[in-house]
């Protein structure tokens, strides 16, 4: 999960204008009410309209409940933007777009980057700059990203969107790098592909993975339900740094959480609950799994367990790093990726190696992991 580049606050803080997420309709347009009244909050002098005449079960009296739609609504004819099922405009169909061409004349290694839940493709900016010259960089634009329509979560299968992104790269994807929530659906897709088809290497960053259904408890569900906004807030902290105040960052994280909605959360936690059933034996390609010691969202033990179960898994644990290794420690991350890709594609990446392509990180760019970080330690995570 990532919110690497969040919405900007209002330019005039004294105006009382409420900051909105990119693509979020005005409050009045979404609710038909003139003012920022929250769910269950009464209008002046009265009971909240949506709670009037409602029995304890929450079902409006005397009204037939709407049937679950059999097809997504609000989908544009061919991808693109539309007002979706939950009232927000956004990208509903996954696609891929070229981010950077190879810098040399050799046959390129096509690398597809897949962001996490509520994420932005800008999370990959540092890796794009550091990638080997022979790499052609593509980015997946997924419906659960910052440009997406949250309505995808009502009944879409995230694995199908990952497949669409993979299929959208001309000539096919040679290697995929995937972050957080999207790692689970992506690995499901790779496990289903026949030998010799699809990517030949994968990098998985901060995955949510358990080896046994018995590893989950109610404490885990409560942790991710009550702390969901904190994970989103961490993404904003990484992306914006000190440009926004902690109070505003917290408020923006709650806005992002509300845009994702309960259906988006259940997609996230549902993918986590499915992770023990991943057919790891079918993943015959080399997979590098990267984790950070200070990741309070995806416990490092999850990544270690996944790497240990894979036929050709490799595990890298970054000290003093959280959920966004590619942004927090970009040089070390790029070096690890270079090592893997140079091993798998030696003929195409002969002119770039991990030891020569990545300079030492200057001290000024280590600010993402400092002593003032608000990371929750893995020791504080349930059962960690």
Coordinates of C-alpha atoms in Angstrom, one line a residue:
X1 CA 0.0 0.0 0.0
X2 CA 1.3 3.4 -0.8
X3 CA 0.3 7.0 -1.1
X4 CA 3.6 8.4 -2.2
X5 CA 2.4 11.6 -3.6
X6 CA -0.7 12.9 -1.8
X7 CA -3.1 15.8 -2.6
X8 CA -1.9 19.3 -2.0
X9 CA -3.5 21.4 0.7
X10 CA -5.5 24.6 0.0
X11 CA -3.3 27.6 -0.9
X12 CA -5.4 29.8 1.4
X13 CA -5.7 28.0 4.8
X14 CA -7.7 30.9 6.2
X15 CA -10.5 30.4 3.7
X16 CA -11.9 27.4 5.4
X17 CA -11.8 25.4 2.2
X18 CA -11.6 21.7 2.7
X19 CA -8.8 20.0 0.9
X20 CA -10.0 17.3 -1.5
X21 CA -8.2 14.4 -3.1
X22 CA -7.3 14.5 -6.9
X23 CA -10.5 13.7 -8.7
X24 CA -12.7 13.8 -5.6
X25 CA -16.0 15.6 -6.3
X26 CA -17.0 18.5 -4.1
X27 CA -18.8 17.5 -0.9
X28 CA -22.0 19.0 -2.1
X29 CA -21.8 17.1 -5.4
X30 CA -21.3 13.8 -3.6
X31 CA -23.9 14.2 -0.9
X32 CA -26.4 16.8 -2.1
X33 CA -25.9 18.7 1.1
X34 CA -24.4 22.1 1.5
X35 CA -21.7 21.7 4.1
X36 CA -19.1 19.2 5.5
X37 CA -21.5 17.2 7.7
X38 CA -20.2 13.7 8.3
X39 CA -22.2 10.5 8.3
X40 CA -24.5 10.4 11.3
X41 CA -23.9 14.0 12.2
X42 CA -27.1 16.0 12.6
X43 CA -27.9 19.1 10.6
X44 CA -28.5 22.2 12.7
X45 CA -31.2 21.3 15.2
X46 CA -32.1 17.8 13.9
X47 CA -31.3 14.2 13.4
X48 CA -29.0 13.2 10.5
X49 CA -31.3 12.6 7.5
X50 CA -29.7 9.2 6.7
X51 CA -30.5 7.9 10.2
X52 CA -34.1 9.1 10.4
X53 CA -36.6 6.2 10.4
X54 CA -33.8 3.6 10.3
X55 CA -34.1 0.5 12.5
X56 CA -31.1 -0.8 14.5
X57 CA -30.1 -3.1 11.6
X58 CA -29.3 0.0 9.5
X59 CA -31.8 -1.0 6.7
X60 CA -34.2 1.9 5.8
X61 CA -37.8 1.1 6.6
X62 CA -40.1 0.3 3.8
X63 CA -37.5 0.4 1.1
X64 CA -36.2 -2.4 -1.2
X65 CA -32.5 -2.8 -1.0
X66 CA -30.7 -2.2 -4.3
X67 CA -29.5 -5.4 -5.9
X68 CA -25.7 -6.0 -6.3
X69 CA -24.9 -4.9 -9.9
X70 CA -23.8 -7.7 -12.2
X71 CA -21.6 -5.4 -14.2
X72 CA -19.4 -2.4 -13.2
X73 CA -21.2 0.9 -13.8
X74 CA -19.7 4.1 -14.9
X75 CA -17.0 2.4 -17.0
X76 CA -16.0 4.4 -20.0
X77 CA -16.2 2.7 -23.4
X78 CA -12.4 2.1 -23.7
X79 CA -10.6 2.7 -20.4
X80 CA -10.1 6.3 -19.3
X81 CA -12.1 8.3 -16.7
X82 CA -15.7 8.0 -15.6
X83 CA -17.8 8.6 -12.5
X84 CA -17.7 5.2 -10.8
X85 CA -19.8 3.0 -8.6
X86 CA -18.8 4.8 -5.4
X87 CA -19.3 8.3 -6.8
X88 CA -15.7 9.2 -7.7
X89 CA -14.2 9.7 -11.1
X90 CA -11.1 7.8 -12.0
X91 CA -9.3 5.2 -14.0
X92 CA -11.3 1.9 -13.9
X93 CA -9.3 -0.3 -16.4
X94 CA -5.7 -1.2 -15.8
X95 CA -3.2 -0.2 -18.4
X96 CA 0.6 0.4 -18.7
X97 CA 2.5 3.3 -20.1
X98 CA 6.2 3.8 -21.1
X99 CA 8.1 5.7 -18.4
X100 CA 11.6 5.6 -19.8
X101 CA 13.2 4.1 -22.9
X102 CA 16.4 2.1 -22.7
X103 CA 19.4 4.4 -22.8
X104 CA 21.6 2.2 -25.0
X105 CA 21.1 0.5 -28.4
X106 CA 20.8 -3.1 -27.1
X107 CA 17.7 -5.2 -27.0
X108 CA 16.0 -3.7 -23.8
X109 CA 14.9 -5.6 -20.7
X110 CA 11.3 -4.5 -20.3
X111 CA 10.6 -3.8 -16.6
X112 CA 7.0 -3.2 -15.4
X113 CA 6.5 -1.3 -12.1
X114 CA 3.3 -1.9 -10.1
X115 CA 2.3 0.4 -7.3
X116 CA 0.3 -0.5 -4.2
X117 CA -3.1 0.4 -2.8
X118 CA -3.9 4.2 -3.1
X119 CA -0.4 4.6 -4.6
X120 CA 1.1 6.8 -7.2
X121 CA 3.4 5.8 -10.0
X122 CA 5.7 8.6 -8.7
X123 CA 6.9 6.2 -6.0
X124 CA 9.2 4.7 -8.6
X125 CA 10.9 8.0 -9.6
X126 CA 14.2 7.3 -7.9
X127 CA 14.5 3.8 -9.3
X128 CA 13.7 5.1 -12.8
X129 CA 16.7 7.4 -12.5
X130 CA 19.0 4.7 -11.2
X131 CA 17.9 1.8 -13.5
X132 CA 20.4 0.2 -15.8
X133 CA 20.8 1.7 -19.3
X134 CA 19.5 -1.4 -20.9
X135 CA 16.3 -1.4 -19.0
X136 CA 13.1 -0.1 -20.6
X137 CA 10.8 1.1 -17.8
X138 CA 7.1 0.7 -17.9
X139 CA 4.6 1.7 -15.2
X140 CA 1.2 0.0 -14.5
X141 CA -1.7 2.4 -13.9
X142 CA -4.1 0.4 -11.7
X143 CA -7.6 1.2 -10.6
X144 CA -6.7 1.2 -6.9
X145 CA -4.1 3.9 -7.4
X146 CA -4.3 7.7 -7.0
X147 CA -5.8 8.0 -10.5
X148 CA -8.2 5.2 -10.0
X149 CA -11.9 4.7 -9.4
X150 CA -12.5 3.2 -6.0
X151 CA -15.6 1.4 -7.4
X152 CA -13.3 -1.3 -8.7
X153 CA -13.2 -2.7 -5.2
X154 CA -16.9 -3.6 -5.1
X155 CA -16.6 -6.8 -7.2
X156 CA -13.4 -6.7 -9.4
X157 CA -10.7 -9.2 -9.1
X158 CA -7.3 -7.4 -8.6
X159 CA -5.5 -10.2 -10.3
X160 CA -7.4 -9.5 -13.6
X161 CA -6.2 -5.9 -13.5
X162 CA -2.6 -7.1 -13.0
X163 CA -3.0 -9.3 -16.1
X164 CA -4.3 -6.4 -18.1
X165 CA -1.3 -4.3 -17.1
X166 CA 1.1 -7.1 -18.1
X167 CA -0.6 -7.6 -21.4
X168 CA -0.5 -3.9 -22.2
X169 CA 3.3 -3.8 -22.6
X170 CA 4.2 -4.3 -26.2
X171 CA 6.5 -7.3 -26.7
X172 CA 5.8 -8.6 -23.2
X173 CA 7.2 -8.0 -19.8
X174 CA 10.7 -9.4 -18.9
X175 CA 10.7 -8.4 -15.2
X176 CA 8.1 -7.1 -12.8
X177 CA 8.7 -5.0 -9.7
X178 CA 5.6 -4.9 -7.4
X179 CA 4.9 -3.2 -4.1
X180 CA 2.8 -4.0 -1.1
X181 CA -0.9 -4.9 -1.6
X182 CA -0.4 -5.6 -5.4
X183 CA 2.3 -8.2 -4.6
X184 CA -0.3 -10.8 -3.7
X185 CA -2.4 -10.5 -6.9
X186 CA 0.7 -10.3 -9.0
X187 CA 2.2 -13.5 -7.6
X188 CA -1.2 -15.2 -8.1
X189 CA -1.0 -14.2 -11.8
X190 CA 2.6 -15.3 -12.2
X191 CA 1.8 -18.7 -10.6
X192 CA -0.9 -19.3 -13.1
X193 CA 1.2 -18.6 -16.1
X194 CA 2.6 -21.5 -18.1
X195 CA 6.3 -22.1 -18.1
X196 CA 8.1 -20.0 -20.6
X197 CA 5.4 -17.3 -20.6
X198 CA 5.4 -14.0 -18.8
X199 CA 8.2 -12.3 -16.8
X200 CA 11.4 -14.1 -16.2
X201 CA 12.2 -12.3 -12.9
X202 CA 10.3 -10.5 -10.2
X203 CA 11.0 -8.1 -7.3
X204 CA 8.5 -8.0 -4.5
X205 CA 8.7 -5.1 -2.1
X206 CA 7.0 -5.2 1.4
X207 CA 4.6 -8.0 0.7
X208 CA 1.7 -9.1 2.9
X209 CA 2.1 -12.8 3.2
X210 CA 1.5 -15.6 5.8
X211 CA 2.3 -19.2 5.3
X212 CA -0.7 -20.7 7.2
X213 CA -4.3 -19.7 7.7
X214 CA -3.7 -20.3 11.4
X215 CA -1.2 -17.4 11.4
X216 CA -4.1 -14.9 11.4
X217 CA -5.9 -13.8 14.5
X218 CA -8.6 -11.3 15.4
X219 CA -5.8 -9.0 16.6
X220 CA -4.5 -8.8 13.0
X221 CA -7.9 -7.8 11.7
X222 CA -8.2 -5.1 14.4
X223 CA -4.7 -3.9 13.8
X224 CA -5.3 -3.3 10.1
X225 CA -8.8 -2.0 10.5
X226 CA -8.0 0.6 13.2
X227 CA -4.6 1.5 11.9
X228 CA -5.3 1.5 8.2
X229 CA -5.1 5.3 8.1
X230 CA -1.6 5.2 9.7
X231 CA -0.3 3.2 6.8
X232 CA -1.7 5.8 4.4
X233 CA -0.3 8.6 6.5
X234 CA 3.2 7.0 6.3
X235 CA 3.0 7.1 2.5
X236 CA 2.2 10.8 2.6
X237 CA 5.1 11.4 5.0
X238 CA 7.5 9.7 2.6
X239 CA 6.2 11.6 -0.4
X240 CA 5.8 15.1 1.1
X241 CA 8.3 15.2 3.9
X242 CA 8.1 18.4 5.9
X243 CA 6.1 20.2 3.2
X244 CA 2.9 19.6 5.1
X245 CA 2.3 19.6 8.9
X246 CA 1.6 16.4 10.8
X247 CA -1.9 17.5 11.6
X248 CA -2.7 18.1 7.9
X249 CA -1.0 14.9 6.9
X250 CA -3.2 13.0 9.3
X251 CA -6.3 14.7 8.0
X252 CA -5.3 13.9 4.4
X253 CA -4.7 10.3 5.3
X254 CA -8.3 10.0 6.6
X255 CA -9.5 11.5 3.4
X256 CA -7.6 8.8 1.4
X257 CA -9.0 6.1 3.7
X258 CA -12.5 7.4 3.1
X259 CA -12.0 7.4 -0.6
X260 CA -10.7 3.7 -0.5
X261 CA -13.8 2.8 1.5
X262 CA -14.8 -0.4 3.3
X263 CA -14.8 -2.4 0.0
X264 CA -11.2 -1.3 -0.7
X265 CA -10.2 -2.3 2.8
X266 CA -11.8 -5.7 2.4
X267 CA -10.0 -6.2 -0.9
X268 CA -6.7 -5.5 0.9
X269 CA -7.3 -7.7 3.9
X270 CA -9.0 -10.4 1.7
X271 CA -5.8 -10.6 -0.4
X272 CA -3.8 -10.9 2.8
X273 CA -6.0 -13.8 4.0
X274 CA -5.6 -15.6 0.7
X275 CA -1.8 -15.4 0.8
X276 CA -1.3 -18.8 2.5
X277 CA -3.0 -20.4 -0.5
X278 CA -0.5 -19.0 -3.0
X279 CA 0.9 -21.8 -5.2
X280 CA 4.5 -21.0 -4.4
X281 CA 5.8 -24.2 -6.1
X282 CA 4.5 -22.9 -9.4
X283 CA 6.7 -19.7 -9.1
X284 CA 9.8 -21.1 -10.9
X285 CA 11.2 -17.7 -11.8
X286 CA 13.8 -16.0 -9.5
X287 CA 12.0 -13.7 -7.1
X288 CA 13.8 -11.0 -4.9
X289 CA 11.8 -10.1 -1.8
X290 CA 12.7 -6.8 -0.2
X291 CA 11.6 -5.7 3.3
X292 CA 12.5 -3.0 5.8
X293 CA 13.2 -3.6 9.5
X294 CA 11.0 -0.7 10.5
X295 CA 8.0 -1.5 8.4
X296 CA 5.0 -1.4 10.7
X297 CA 2.5 -2.2 7.8
X298 CA 4.0 -5.4 6.3
X299 CA 6.0 -7.2 8.9
X300 CA 9.5 -8.2 7.7
X301 CA 8.8 -11.8 8.8
X302 CA 6.1 -11.9 6.1
X303 CA 8.7 -11.2 3.5
X304 CA 11.2 -13.6 5.0
X305 CA 8.6 -16.4 5.0
X306 CA 7.6 -15.8 1.4
X307 CA 11.2 -15.8 0.2
X308 CA 11.9 -19.0 2.1
X309 CA 8.9 -20.8 0.5
X310 CA 9.8 -19.9 -3.1
X311 CA 11.8 -22.3 -5.2
X312 CA 14.2 -19.5 -6.2
X313 CA 13.5 -16.8 -3.6
X314 CA 16.1 -14.3 -2.4
X315 CA 15.6 -12.1 0.6
X316 CA 17.0 -8.6 1.3
X317 CA 16.3 -6.9 4.6
X318 CA 17.1 -3.1 4.7
X319 CA 18.0 -1.8 8.1
X320 CA 16.4 1.5 9.3
X321 CA 13.9 1.3 6.5
X322 CA 10.1 1.2 6.4
X323 CA 7.4 0.3 3.9
X324 CA 8.8 2.2 0.9
X325 CA 12.3 0.8 0.3
X326 CA 12.5 2.1 -3.3
X327 CA 12.0 5.6 -2.0
X328 CA 13.6 5.5 1.4
X329 CA 16.8 3.7 0.3
X330 CA 16.8 4.1 -3.5
X331 CA 20.5 3.3 -4.1
X332 CA 20.5 0.1 -2.1
X333 CA 17.2 -0.9 -3.7
X334 CA 18.5 -0.2 -7.2
X335 CA 21.6 -2.1 -6.5
X336 CA 19.7 -5.2 -5.4
X337 CA 17.5 -5.0 -8.5
X338 CA 20.5 -4.6 -10.8
X339 CA 22.1 -7.7 -9.3
X340 CA 19.0 -9.8 -10.0
X341 CA 18.5 -8.5 -13.5
X342 CA 22.1 -8.8 -14.5
X343 CA 22.0 -12.4 -13.4
X344 CA 18.9 -13.2 -15.4
X345 CA 19.7 -11.2 -18.5
X346 CA 23.5 -11.2 -18.8
X347 CA 23.5 -10.8 -22.5
X348 CA 21.2 -7.8 -22.5
X349 CA 22.6 -6.0 -19.5
X350 CA 26.3 -6.6 -20.2
X351 CA 27.2 -2.9 -20.1
X352 CA 25.7 -2.2 -16.7
X353 CA 26.4 -3.9 -13.4
X354 CA 25.2 -3.3 -9.8
X355 CA 28.7 -2.3 -8.7
X356 CA 29.3 0.3 -11.5
X357 CA 25.8 1.7 -12.2
X358 CA 24.9 2.9 -8.7
X359 CA 26.8 5.6 -6.9
X360 CA 27.0 5.9 -3.1
X361 CA 24.0 7.6 -1.6
X362 CA 24.7 11.2 -0.5
X363 CA 23.9 11.9 3.2
X364 CA 21.2 14.4 2.2
X365 CA 19.0 11.7 0.8
X366 CA 18.8 9.6 3.9
X367 CA 16.2 11.8 5.5
X368 CA 13.4 9.3 4.9
X369 CA 14.7 7.0 7.7
X370 CA 15.8 9.2 10.6
X371 CA 15.6 9.3 14.3
X372 CA 12.4 11.4 14.2
X373 CA 10.5 8.7 12.3
X374 CA 7.1 7.7 13.5
X375 CA 7.5 4.1 12.3
X376 CA 5.9 1.5 14.5
X377 CA 8.5 -1.2 15.1
X378 CA 7.9 -4.7 13.9
X379 CA 8.2 -5.7 17.6
X380 CA 4.9 -3.8 18.2
X381 CA 3.0 -5.6 15.5
X382 CA 0.6 -8.4 16.6
X383 CA 2.5 -11.7 16.8
X384 CA 5.8 -10.1 15.7

